[in-house]
Each structure stands twice: as structure tokens, then as C-alpha cells.
Coordinates of C-alpha atoms (C1' of nucleotides) in Angstrom, one line a residue:
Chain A
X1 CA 84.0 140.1 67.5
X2 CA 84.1 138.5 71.0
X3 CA 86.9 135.8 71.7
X4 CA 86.4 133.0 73.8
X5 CA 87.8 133.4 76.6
X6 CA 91.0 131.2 77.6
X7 CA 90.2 130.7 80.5
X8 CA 87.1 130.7 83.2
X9 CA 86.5 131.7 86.6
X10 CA 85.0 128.6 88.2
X11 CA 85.9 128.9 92.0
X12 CA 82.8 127.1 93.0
X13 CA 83.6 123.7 90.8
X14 CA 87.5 123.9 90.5
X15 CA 87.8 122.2 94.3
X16 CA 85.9 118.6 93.6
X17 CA 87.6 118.7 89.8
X18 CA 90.8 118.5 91.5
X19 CA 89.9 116.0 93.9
X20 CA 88.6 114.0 91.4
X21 CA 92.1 114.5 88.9
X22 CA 94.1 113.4 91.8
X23 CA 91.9 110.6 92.4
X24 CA 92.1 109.1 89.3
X25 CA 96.3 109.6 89.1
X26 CA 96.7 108.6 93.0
X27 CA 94.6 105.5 91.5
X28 CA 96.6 104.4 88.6
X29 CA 100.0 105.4 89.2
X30 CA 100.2 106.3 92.9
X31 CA 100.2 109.1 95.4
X32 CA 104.3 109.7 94.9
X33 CA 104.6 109.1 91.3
X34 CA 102.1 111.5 90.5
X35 CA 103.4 115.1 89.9
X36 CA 101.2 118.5 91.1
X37 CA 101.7 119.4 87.4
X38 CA 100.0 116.0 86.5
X39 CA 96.8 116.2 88.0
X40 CA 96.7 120.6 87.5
X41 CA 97.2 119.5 83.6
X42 CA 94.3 116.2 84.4
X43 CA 92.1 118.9 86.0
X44 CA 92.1 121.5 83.0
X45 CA 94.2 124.5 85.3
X46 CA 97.7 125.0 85.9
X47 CA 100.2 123.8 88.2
X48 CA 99.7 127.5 90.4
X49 CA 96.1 127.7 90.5
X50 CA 96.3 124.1 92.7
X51 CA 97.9 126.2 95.6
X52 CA 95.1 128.5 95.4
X53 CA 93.0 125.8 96.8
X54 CA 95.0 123.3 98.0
X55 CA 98.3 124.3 100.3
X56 CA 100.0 121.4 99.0
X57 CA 100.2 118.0 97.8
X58 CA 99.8 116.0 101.0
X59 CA 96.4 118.3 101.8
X60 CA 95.5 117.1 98.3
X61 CA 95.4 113.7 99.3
X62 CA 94.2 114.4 102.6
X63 CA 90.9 116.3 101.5
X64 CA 90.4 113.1 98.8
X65 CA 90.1 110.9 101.3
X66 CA 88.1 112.8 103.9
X67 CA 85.6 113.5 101.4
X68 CA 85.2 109.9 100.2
X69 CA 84.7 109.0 103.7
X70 CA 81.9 111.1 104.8
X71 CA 78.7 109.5 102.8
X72 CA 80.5 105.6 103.6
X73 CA 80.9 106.4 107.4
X74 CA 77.0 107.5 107.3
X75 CA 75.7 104.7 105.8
X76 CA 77.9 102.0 107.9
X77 CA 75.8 104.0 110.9
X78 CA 72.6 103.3 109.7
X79 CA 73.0 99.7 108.5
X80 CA 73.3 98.7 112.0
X81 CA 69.9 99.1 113.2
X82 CA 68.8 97.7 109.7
X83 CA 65.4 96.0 109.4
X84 CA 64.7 92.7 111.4
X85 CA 65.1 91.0 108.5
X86 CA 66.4 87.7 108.3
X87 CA 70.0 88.0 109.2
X88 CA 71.1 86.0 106.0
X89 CA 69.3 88.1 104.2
X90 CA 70.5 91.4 105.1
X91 CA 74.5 89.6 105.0
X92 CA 74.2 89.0 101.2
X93 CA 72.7 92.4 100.7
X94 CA 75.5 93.7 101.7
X95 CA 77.7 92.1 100.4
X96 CA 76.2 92.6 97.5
X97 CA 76.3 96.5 97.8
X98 CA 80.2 96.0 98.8
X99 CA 81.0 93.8 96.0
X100 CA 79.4 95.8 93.4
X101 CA 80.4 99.3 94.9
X102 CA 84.7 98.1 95.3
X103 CA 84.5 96.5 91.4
X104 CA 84.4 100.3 90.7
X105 CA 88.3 101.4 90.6
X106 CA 87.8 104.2 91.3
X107 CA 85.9 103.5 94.6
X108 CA 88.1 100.8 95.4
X109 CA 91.1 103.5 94.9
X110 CA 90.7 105.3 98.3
X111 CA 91.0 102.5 100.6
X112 CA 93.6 101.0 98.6
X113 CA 95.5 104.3 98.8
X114 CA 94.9 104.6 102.1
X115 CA 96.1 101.5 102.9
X116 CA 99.2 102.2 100.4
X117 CA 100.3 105.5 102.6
X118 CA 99.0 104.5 105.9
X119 CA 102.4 105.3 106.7
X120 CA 103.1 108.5 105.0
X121 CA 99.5 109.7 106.9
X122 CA 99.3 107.6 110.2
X123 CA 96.5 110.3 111.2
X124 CA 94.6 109.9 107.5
X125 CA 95.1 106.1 108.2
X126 CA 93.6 106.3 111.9
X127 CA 90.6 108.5 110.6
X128 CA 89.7 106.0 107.7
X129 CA 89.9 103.2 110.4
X130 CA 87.6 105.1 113.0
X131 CA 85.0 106.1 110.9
X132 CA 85.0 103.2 108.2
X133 CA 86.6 100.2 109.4
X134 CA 85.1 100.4 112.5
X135 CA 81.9 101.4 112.2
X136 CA 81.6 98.7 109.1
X137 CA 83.1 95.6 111.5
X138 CA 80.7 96.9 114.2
X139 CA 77.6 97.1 111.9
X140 CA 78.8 93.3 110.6
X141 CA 79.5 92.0 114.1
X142 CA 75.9 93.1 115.1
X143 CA 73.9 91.0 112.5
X144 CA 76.0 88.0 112.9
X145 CA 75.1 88.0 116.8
X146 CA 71.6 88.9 115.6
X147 CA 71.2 85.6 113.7
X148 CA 73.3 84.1 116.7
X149 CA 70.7 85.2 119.5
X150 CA 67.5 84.3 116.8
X151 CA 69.2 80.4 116.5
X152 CA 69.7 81.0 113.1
X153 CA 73.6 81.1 113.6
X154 CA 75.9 78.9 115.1
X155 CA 77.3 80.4 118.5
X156 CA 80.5 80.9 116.9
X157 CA 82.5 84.3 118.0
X158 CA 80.9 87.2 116.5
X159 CA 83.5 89.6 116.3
X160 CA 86.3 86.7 114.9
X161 CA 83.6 85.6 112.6
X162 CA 83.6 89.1 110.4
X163 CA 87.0 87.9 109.1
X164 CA 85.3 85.0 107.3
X165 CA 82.6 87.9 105.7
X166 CA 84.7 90.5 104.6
X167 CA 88.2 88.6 104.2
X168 CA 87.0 86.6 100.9
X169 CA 85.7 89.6 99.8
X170 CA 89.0 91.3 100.1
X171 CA 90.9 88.6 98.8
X172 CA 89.0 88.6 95.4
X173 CA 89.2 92.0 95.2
X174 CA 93.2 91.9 95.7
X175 CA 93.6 89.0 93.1
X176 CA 91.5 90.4 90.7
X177 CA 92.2 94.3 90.6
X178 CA 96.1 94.9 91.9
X179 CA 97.3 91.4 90.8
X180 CA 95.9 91.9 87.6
X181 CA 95.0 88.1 87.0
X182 CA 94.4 87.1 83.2
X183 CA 90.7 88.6 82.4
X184 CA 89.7 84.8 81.2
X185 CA 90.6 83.4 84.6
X186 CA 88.5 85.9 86.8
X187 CA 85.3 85.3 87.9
X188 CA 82.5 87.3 87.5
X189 CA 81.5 89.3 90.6
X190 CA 78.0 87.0 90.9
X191 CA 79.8 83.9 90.8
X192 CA 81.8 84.4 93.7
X193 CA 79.7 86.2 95.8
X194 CA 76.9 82.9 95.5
X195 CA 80.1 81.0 96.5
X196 CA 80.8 83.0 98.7
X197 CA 77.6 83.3 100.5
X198 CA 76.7 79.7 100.1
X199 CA 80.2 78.9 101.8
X200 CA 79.8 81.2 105.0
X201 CA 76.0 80.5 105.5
X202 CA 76.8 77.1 105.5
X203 CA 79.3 77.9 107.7
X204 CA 77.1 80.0 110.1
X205 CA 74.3 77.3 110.1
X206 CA 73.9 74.7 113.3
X207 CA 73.0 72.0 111.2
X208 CA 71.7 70.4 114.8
X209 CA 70.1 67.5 112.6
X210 CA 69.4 67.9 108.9
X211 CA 66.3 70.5 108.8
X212 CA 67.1 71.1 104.5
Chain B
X1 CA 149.1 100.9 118.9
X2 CA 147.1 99.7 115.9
X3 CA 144.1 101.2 115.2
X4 CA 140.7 99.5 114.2
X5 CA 140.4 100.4 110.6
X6 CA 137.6 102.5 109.7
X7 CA 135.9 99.8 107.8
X8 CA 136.6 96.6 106.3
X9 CA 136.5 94.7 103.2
X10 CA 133.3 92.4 103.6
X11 CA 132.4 92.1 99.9
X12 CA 130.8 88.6 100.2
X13 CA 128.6 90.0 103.2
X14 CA 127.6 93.5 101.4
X15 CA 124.6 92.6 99.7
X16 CA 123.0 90.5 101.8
X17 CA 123.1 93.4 104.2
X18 CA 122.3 96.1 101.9
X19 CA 119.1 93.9 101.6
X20 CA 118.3 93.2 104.9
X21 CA 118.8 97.1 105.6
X22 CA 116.6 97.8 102.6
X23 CA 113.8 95.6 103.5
X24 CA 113.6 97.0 107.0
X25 CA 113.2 101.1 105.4
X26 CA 111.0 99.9 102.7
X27 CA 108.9 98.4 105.4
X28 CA 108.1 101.0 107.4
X29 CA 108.8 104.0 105.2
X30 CA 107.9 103.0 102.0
X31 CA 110.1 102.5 98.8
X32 CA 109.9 106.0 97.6
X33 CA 110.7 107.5 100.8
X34 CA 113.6 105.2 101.8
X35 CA 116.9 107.5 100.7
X36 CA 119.8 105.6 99.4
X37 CA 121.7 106.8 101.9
X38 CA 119.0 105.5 104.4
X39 CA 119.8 102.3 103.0
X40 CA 123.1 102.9 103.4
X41 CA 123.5 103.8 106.8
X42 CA 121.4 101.3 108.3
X43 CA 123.8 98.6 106.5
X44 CA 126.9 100.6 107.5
X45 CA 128.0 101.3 104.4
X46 CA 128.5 104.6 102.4
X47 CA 125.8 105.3 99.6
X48 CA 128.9 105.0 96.8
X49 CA 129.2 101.2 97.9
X50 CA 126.0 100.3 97.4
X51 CA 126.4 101.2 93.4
X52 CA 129.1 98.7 94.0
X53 CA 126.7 96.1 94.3
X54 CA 123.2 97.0 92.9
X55 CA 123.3 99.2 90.0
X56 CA 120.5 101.1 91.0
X57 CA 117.7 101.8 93.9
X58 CA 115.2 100.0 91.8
X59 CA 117.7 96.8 91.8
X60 CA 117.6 96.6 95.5
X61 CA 113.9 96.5 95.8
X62 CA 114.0 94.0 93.0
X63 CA 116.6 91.8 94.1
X64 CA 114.8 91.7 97.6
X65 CA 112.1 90.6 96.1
X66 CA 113.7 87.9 94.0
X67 CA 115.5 86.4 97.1
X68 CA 112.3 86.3 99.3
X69 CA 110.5 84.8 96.3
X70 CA 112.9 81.9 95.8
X71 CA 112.0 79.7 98.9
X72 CA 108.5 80.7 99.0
X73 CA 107.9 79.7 95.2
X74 CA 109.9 76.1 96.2
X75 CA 108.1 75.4 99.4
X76 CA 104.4 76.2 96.9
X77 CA 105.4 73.7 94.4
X78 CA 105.6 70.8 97.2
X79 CA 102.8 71.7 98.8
X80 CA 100.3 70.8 95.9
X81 CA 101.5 66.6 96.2
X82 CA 101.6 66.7 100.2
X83 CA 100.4 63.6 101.8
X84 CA 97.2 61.6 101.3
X85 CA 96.1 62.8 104.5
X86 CA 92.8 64.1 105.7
X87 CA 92.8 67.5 103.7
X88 CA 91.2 68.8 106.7
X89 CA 94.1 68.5 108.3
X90 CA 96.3 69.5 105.5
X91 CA 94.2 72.6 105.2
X92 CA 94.9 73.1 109.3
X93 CA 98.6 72.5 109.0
X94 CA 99.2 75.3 105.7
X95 CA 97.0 77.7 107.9
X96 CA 98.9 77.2 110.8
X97 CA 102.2 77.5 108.6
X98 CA 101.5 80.9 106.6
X99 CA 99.9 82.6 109.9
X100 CA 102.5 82.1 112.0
X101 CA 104.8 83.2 108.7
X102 CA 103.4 86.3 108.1
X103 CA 102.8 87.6 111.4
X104 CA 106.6 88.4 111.5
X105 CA 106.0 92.2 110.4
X106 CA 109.7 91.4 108.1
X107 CA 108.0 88.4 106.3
X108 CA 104.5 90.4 105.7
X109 CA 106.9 93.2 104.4
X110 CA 107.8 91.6 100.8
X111 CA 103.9 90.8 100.2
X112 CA 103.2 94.2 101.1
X113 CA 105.9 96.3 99.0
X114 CA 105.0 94.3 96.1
X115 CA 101.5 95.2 96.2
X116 CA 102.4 99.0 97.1
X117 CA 104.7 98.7 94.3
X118 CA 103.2 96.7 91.8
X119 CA 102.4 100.0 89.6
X120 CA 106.2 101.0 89.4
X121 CA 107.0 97.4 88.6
X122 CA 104.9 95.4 86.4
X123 CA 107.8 92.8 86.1
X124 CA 108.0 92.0 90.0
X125 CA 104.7 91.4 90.7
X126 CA 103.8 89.7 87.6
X127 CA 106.8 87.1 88.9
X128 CA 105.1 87.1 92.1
X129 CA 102.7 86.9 91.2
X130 CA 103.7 83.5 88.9
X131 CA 105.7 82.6 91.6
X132 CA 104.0 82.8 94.9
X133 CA 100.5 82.9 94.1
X134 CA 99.6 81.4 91.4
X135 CA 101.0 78.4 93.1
X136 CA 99.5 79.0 96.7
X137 CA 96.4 78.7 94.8
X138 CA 96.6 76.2 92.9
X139 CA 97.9 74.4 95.7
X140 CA 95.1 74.7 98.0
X141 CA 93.0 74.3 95.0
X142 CA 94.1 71.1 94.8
X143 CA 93.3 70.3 98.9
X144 CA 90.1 71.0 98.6
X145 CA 88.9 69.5 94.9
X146 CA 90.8 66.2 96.4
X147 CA 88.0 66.6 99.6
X148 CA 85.5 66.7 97.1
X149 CA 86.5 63.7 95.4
X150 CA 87.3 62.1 98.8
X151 CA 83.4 62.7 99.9
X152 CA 84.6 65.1 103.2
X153 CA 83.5 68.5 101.6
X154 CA 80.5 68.9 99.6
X155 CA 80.9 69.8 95.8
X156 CA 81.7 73.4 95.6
X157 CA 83.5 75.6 93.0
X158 CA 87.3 74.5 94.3
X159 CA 88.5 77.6 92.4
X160 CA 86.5 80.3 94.1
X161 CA 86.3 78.0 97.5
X162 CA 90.5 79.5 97.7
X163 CA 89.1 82.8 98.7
X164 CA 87.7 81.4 101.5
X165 CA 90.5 79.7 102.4
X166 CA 92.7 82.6 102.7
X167 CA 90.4 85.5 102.6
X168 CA 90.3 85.5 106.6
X169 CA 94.0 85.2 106.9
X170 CA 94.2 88.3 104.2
X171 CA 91.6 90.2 106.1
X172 CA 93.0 89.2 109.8
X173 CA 96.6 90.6 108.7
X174 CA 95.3 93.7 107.4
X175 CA 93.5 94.6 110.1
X176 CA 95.7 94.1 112.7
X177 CA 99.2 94.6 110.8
X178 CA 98.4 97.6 108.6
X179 CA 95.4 99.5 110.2
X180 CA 96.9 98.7 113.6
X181 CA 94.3 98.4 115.4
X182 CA 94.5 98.8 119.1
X183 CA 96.6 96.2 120.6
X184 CA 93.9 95.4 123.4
X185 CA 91.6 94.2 120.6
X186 CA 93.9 92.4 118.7
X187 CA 92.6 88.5 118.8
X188 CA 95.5 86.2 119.3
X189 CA 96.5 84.3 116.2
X190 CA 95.2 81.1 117.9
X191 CA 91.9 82.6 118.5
X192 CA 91.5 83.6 114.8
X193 CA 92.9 80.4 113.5
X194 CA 90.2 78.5 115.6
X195 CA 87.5 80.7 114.8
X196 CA 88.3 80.9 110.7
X197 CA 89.1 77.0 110.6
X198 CA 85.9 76.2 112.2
X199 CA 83.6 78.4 110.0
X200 CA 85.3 76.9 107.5
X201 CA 85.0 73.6 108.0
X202 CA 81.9 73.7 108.7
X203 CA 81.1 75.7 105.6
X204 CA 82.6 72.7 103.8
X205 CA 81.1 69.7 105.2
X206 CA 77.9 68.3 103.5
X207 CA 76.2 67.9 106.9
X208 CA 74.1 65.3 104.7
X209 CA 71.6 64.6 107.9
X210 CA 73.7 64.9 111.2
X211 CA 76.9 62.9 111.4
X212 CA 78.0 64.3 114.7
Chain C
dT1 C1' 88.2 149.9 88.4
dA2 C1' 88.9 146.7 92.2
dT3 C1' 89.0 142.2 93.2
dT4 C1' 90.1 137.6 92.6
dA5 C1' 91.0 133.4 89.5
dG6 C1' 94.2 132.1 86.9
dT7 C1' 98.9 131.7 84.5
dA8 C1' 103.8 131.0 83.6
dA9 C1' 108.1 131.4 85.1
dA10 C1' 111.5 131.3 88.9
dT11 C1' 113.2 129.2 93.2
dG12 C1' 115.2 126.1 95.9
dA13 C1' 115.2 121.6 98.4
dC14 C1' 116.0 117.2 97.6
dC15 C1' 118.1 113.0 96.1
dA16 C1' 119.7 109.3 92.7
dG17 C1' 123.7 108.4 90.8
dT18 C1' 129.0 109.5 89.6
dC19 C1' 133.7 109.8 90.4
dA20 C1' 138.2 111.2 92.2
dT21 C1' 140.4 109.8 96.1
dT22 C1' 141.5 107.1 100.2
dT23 C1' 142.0 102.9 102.8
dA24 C1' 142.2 98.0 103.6
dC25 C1' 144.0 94.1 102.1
dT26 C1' 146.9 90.6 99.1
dA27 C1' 150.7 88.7 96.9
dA28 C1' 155.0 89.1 94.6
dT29 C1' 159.8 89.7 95.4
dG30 C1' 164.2 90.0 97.8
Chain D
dC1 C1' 160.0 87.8 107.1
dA2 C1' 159.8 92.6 105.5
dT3 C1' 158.9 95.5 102.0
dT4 C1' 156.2 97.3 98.5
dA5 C1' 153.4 97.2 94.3
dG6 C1' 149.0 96.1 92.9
dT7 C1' 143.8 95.5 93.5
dA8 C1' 139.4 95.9 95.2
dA9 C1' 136.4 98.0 98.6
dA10 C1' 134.7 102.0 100.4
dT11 C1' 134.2 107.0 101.0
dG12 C1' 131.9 111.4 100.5
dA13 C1' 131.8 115.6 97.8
dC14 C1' 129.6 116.8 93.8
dT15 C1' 126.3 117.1 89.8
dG16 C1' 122.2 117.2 87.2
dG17 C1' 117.6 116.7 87.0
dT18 C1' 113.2 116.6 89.1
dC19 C1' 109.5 118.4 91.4
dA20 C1' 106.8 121.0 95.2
dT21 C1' 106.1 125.5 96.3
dT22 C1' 106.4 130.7 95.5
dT23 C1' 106.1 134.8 93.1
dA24 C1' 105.2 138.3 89.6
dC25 C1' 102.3 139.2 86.7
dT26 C1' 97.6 139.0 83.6
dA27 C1' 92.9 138.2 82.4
dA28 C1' 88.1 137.7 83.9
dT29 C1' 84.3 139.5 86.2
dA30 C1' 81.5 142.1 89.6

DNA sequence: TATTAGTAAATGACCAGTCATTTACTAATG
DNA sequence: CATTAGTAAATGACTGGTCATTTACTAATA
């Protein structure tokens, strides 16, 4: 008459199921409110068995974000040289990827937490900046000068302009997620991205004498 | 030979103090790693005295909060019936106003700490959130439906056009405030204002067949 | 059986909040 | 004006509870 046992021996897995109990309490309640014993109970393993992977809290954290940062830093990379696609075109596709990537909480989490404890984990914070922030601004920056050089764009500055693509963006995310506004009053995702976009590309355009 | 006393009796001083102390710990440490004898010390006071005046740590950061809202909420409010000017220009002046505002790192702070905090206190950030923003909002909503009206900006969604009135601004101070990025690349102020108010204009006006 | 994953309980640092005591100030009284 | 009794402000040692981390042990598995 075998027993279960109580418990397994899951070395390979335990690692990213920690990761991914931390992240969803870091998420909802915060990086210092959020006890070891919480996310070893959230992972299915006890408080001890943490330490065996992890030498503490902070590294916790630490290893969350570097491994959310990995597959976003390569992609930024590669959108840079995209296609020669009509630089309007390739602006609302991402955009679109963005928009519908950060309405996940739990994607949106790591920056935001990032962000939260910049100063708690100034290197963390400096890393995240380097290989997302950067890369994503510089990847940005290149199409708008793209549509700039191709007369499709305005000769505004490039790098000032990026503000206007990503700051609405952010500020719909902040209103709507950590702000909490009343579900009937938030738009839906599609409605403010066409606003969005129709805003900033009219924004972008010369306009040298009506050609619509 | 008299002595200076050791301290003195400043009771009507105290809590602004404590306040102003507070808000400069929170700021750049954080509300959970701010001591209440950080507090204290930086106010010159002992940690007993502060009980004296706010009955607990979480009634500092609230009461912080409360006295930064108070203006801010007022000034909102009068905003909304501001002058039958050329919105563009209304539009120019409350840029001008909040950027020059929040790039004092101690203004930015309150903002910031509510956001950080908002998990730990529902309360405070749903009154800021009453307070501060929903008025800013409905505020500039107001600007730019009255363009509409006024035939000056072409007939967009007011509602979502507000996050691309202060999206920039958001995206600007984060950027350059939290993430630091290296002072060498910070763009002046003026530069961004320039930059974000033009797009946006532009993005605005119905460029009906060239008028200029 | 040896090794390693895991548990549960112990440890100790830390810190918000308390309180007995001291000090600065105030006002009543002669 | 000098003395002193009364009070409010401020101190700082202390407490109790809360965790992060460690340790001593136990069960799974090769």
C-alpha cells in the first residue's frame, strides 16, 4: 500500500516557480510587504527550501527581474533594423505589441516594480534602463528619423519626439492599472491606441499643403 | 553662565517639520525603509515626540499627503473656468506651470510615494486620486473640448486626447527623474516643452488645406 | 546507503510604538 | 520681582512582535 508522497523532489522546476510566486506577490502587494514565508507558501515549498535556491530575498527579486529582461532586451535589438516598411506602419505595430503586452499585470509588474525600488536596487534599476529603456528609445528614435529622412515626418527632434510615443502610452497605463479608475470610465485598449495614433501621426505629418 | 537648553518647546513648529523631514526620507529611501527615528533625527527631534504629534508612522505619510493635496486640489478646481483665451495658449501656460512644478525632485516626491504606496493605502490614493487628478483631467478635458467647439482643434475624443496632453510630461519625468538617466543627455525642460507642445499642436490642428 | 531536496523549528536583528523620567517654560502668589 | 508649583514638551531606554536567515533534522531518490 504505497503513500503518496508529501512531498517531491523537483530541483529542475522549483527555481522559475519561485520566480513566478514572488512575481505575482511583489505585483499585488509589493516587494517589502511581501514575507519569504508568503511566496514559499504561494510556490507550494516552505520558507527553508527558498534559501536553497535563492540566498535571500533581495536576490529573489533580483533574479525576477533579470530574467524578465532577457527575451524584452532581444527583441528591442531586432526591431531596430525592422523592415522598410512604412514608418507609420511599423509605429502602430508597436504600439500595438506594447499596449497589448503591458495590459497584462503581470508583465506590466516588472517595470513597475522596478521603478517602485529603483532605489532599494540602483544597480537592478541601471540594468533594466541599459538593456530595456535604452535599447527601446533607441529602436523608437530610429523609425521616427526614418520617416523624417523618407519626408514622411515632420523634421521635428527625433530623440524629444519619443516622449510624445511612449508617454501617452504610459500615462494610460498609470491611470488605468495603479490608479485604479472606475472600470466604466476606462477605455478599451483599441480605443486609445486609434487616438492615440491618429493624434501623433497627425502630429508627425508636414501637412506642406493639404495632400488628404 | 546660562546654558543653551538642550532643546526647546516649539510645539506649533513640530509638525510641520516632522513633515518636511518625512517627505525628504520617504523620497529618497522609500516609506518602508525610512526609520522613525530617521524621521526623527532629520527634524531634530527624539522618536518619542513624534507620537506626540502623529499617532503613528502611517499618519505621517498620510498627513503629508493630505497637506500637499490641499493646494494642488484648489489650484485644479480654478483651472477648468480659466480665461476665454486661445486654449492653445491655455494649454502652453498649464504645461509650462506643472513642468516647472514637478521638476523640483520635493514636489515630484508626493506623486511618486502615492503611487509606490498606493497598495498600503487605498484611502490616500483614492483621495488623490479624487483630488488631484480627476480634476487635472477634467480640467484639460475641458481646454481642449472648448478648441473643438471653438473650430482650433479638429474633433477628437477630448477624453482620451488628455493622455496626450500629459503623457510626455509623465514619460519626460520618468525618464529623467527616476531612471536618472545620464545628466549629459538629459534635454533641458525648455527643449522638451518645445518639442512636446509642437507635436501636439500640430497633432490637434485640422490642417483643413494649408493655413500657414 | 549516500546524497540531496525538503521541512520545521530556532535564532537574532530590527523597529514601531510605549512609558517613566527629565527639562523647558508659564503663571500664580507673596 | 523672586520664588515655586504646575504643565506641556521632549527624551531615550525598553518591549513585543515580526520577519529574514540559519540550523538540525527527515524523507525522497539514485
Amino acid at each position: 500500500m504505497q503513500q503518496e508522497p508529501k512531498w517531491r523532489r523537483r530541483a529542475e522546476d522549483r527555481p522559475d516557480e519561485v520566480l513566478d510566486a514572488a512575481l505575482r506577490l511583489f505585483a499585488s502587494k509589493g516587494f517589502a510587504a511581501t514575507k519569504v514565508e508568503d511566496i514559499a507558501q504561494e510556490a507550494g515549498l516552505s520558507k527553508g527550501a527558498i534559501y536553497r535556491y535563492f540566498s535571500s530575498k533581495d536576490e529573489v527579486f533580483e533574479s525576477l527581474v533579470r530574467r524578465a529582461v532577457a527575451p524584452i532586451a532581444e527583441k528591442a535589438s531586432m526591431i531596430a533594423q525592422t523592415s522598410k516598411e512604412d514608418p507609420r506602419i511599423v509605429l502602430k505595430t508597436l504600439l500595438t505589441i506594447a499596449i497589448v503586452k503591458l495590459s497584462d499585470p503581470e508583465i506590466l509588474a516588472v517595470p513597475r516594480l522596478v521603478l517602485q525600488e529603483a532605489g532599494r536596487f540602483p544597480e537592478l534599476a541601471e540594468t533594466y534602463r541599459r538593456e530595456v529603456l535604452d535599447r527601446g528609445v533607441a529602436a523608437i528614435e530610429k523609425i521616427v528619423q526614418r520617416g523624417i529622412d523618407e519626408g514622411i515626418f515632420r523634421p521635428v527632434n527625433a530623440r524629444l519626439a519619443v516622449r510624445n510615443v511612449i508617454g501617452p502610452l504610459v500615462a494610460h497605463l498609470l491611470l488605468s492599472q495603479i490608479f485604479k479608475f472606475d472600470a466604466e470610465r476606462i477605455d478599451s485598449p483599441q480605443d486609445f491606441l486609434e487616438s492615440h495614433f491618429d493624434l501623433l501621426i497627425n502630429g508627425l505629418t508636414p501637412h506642406t499643403m493639404g495632400e488628404g
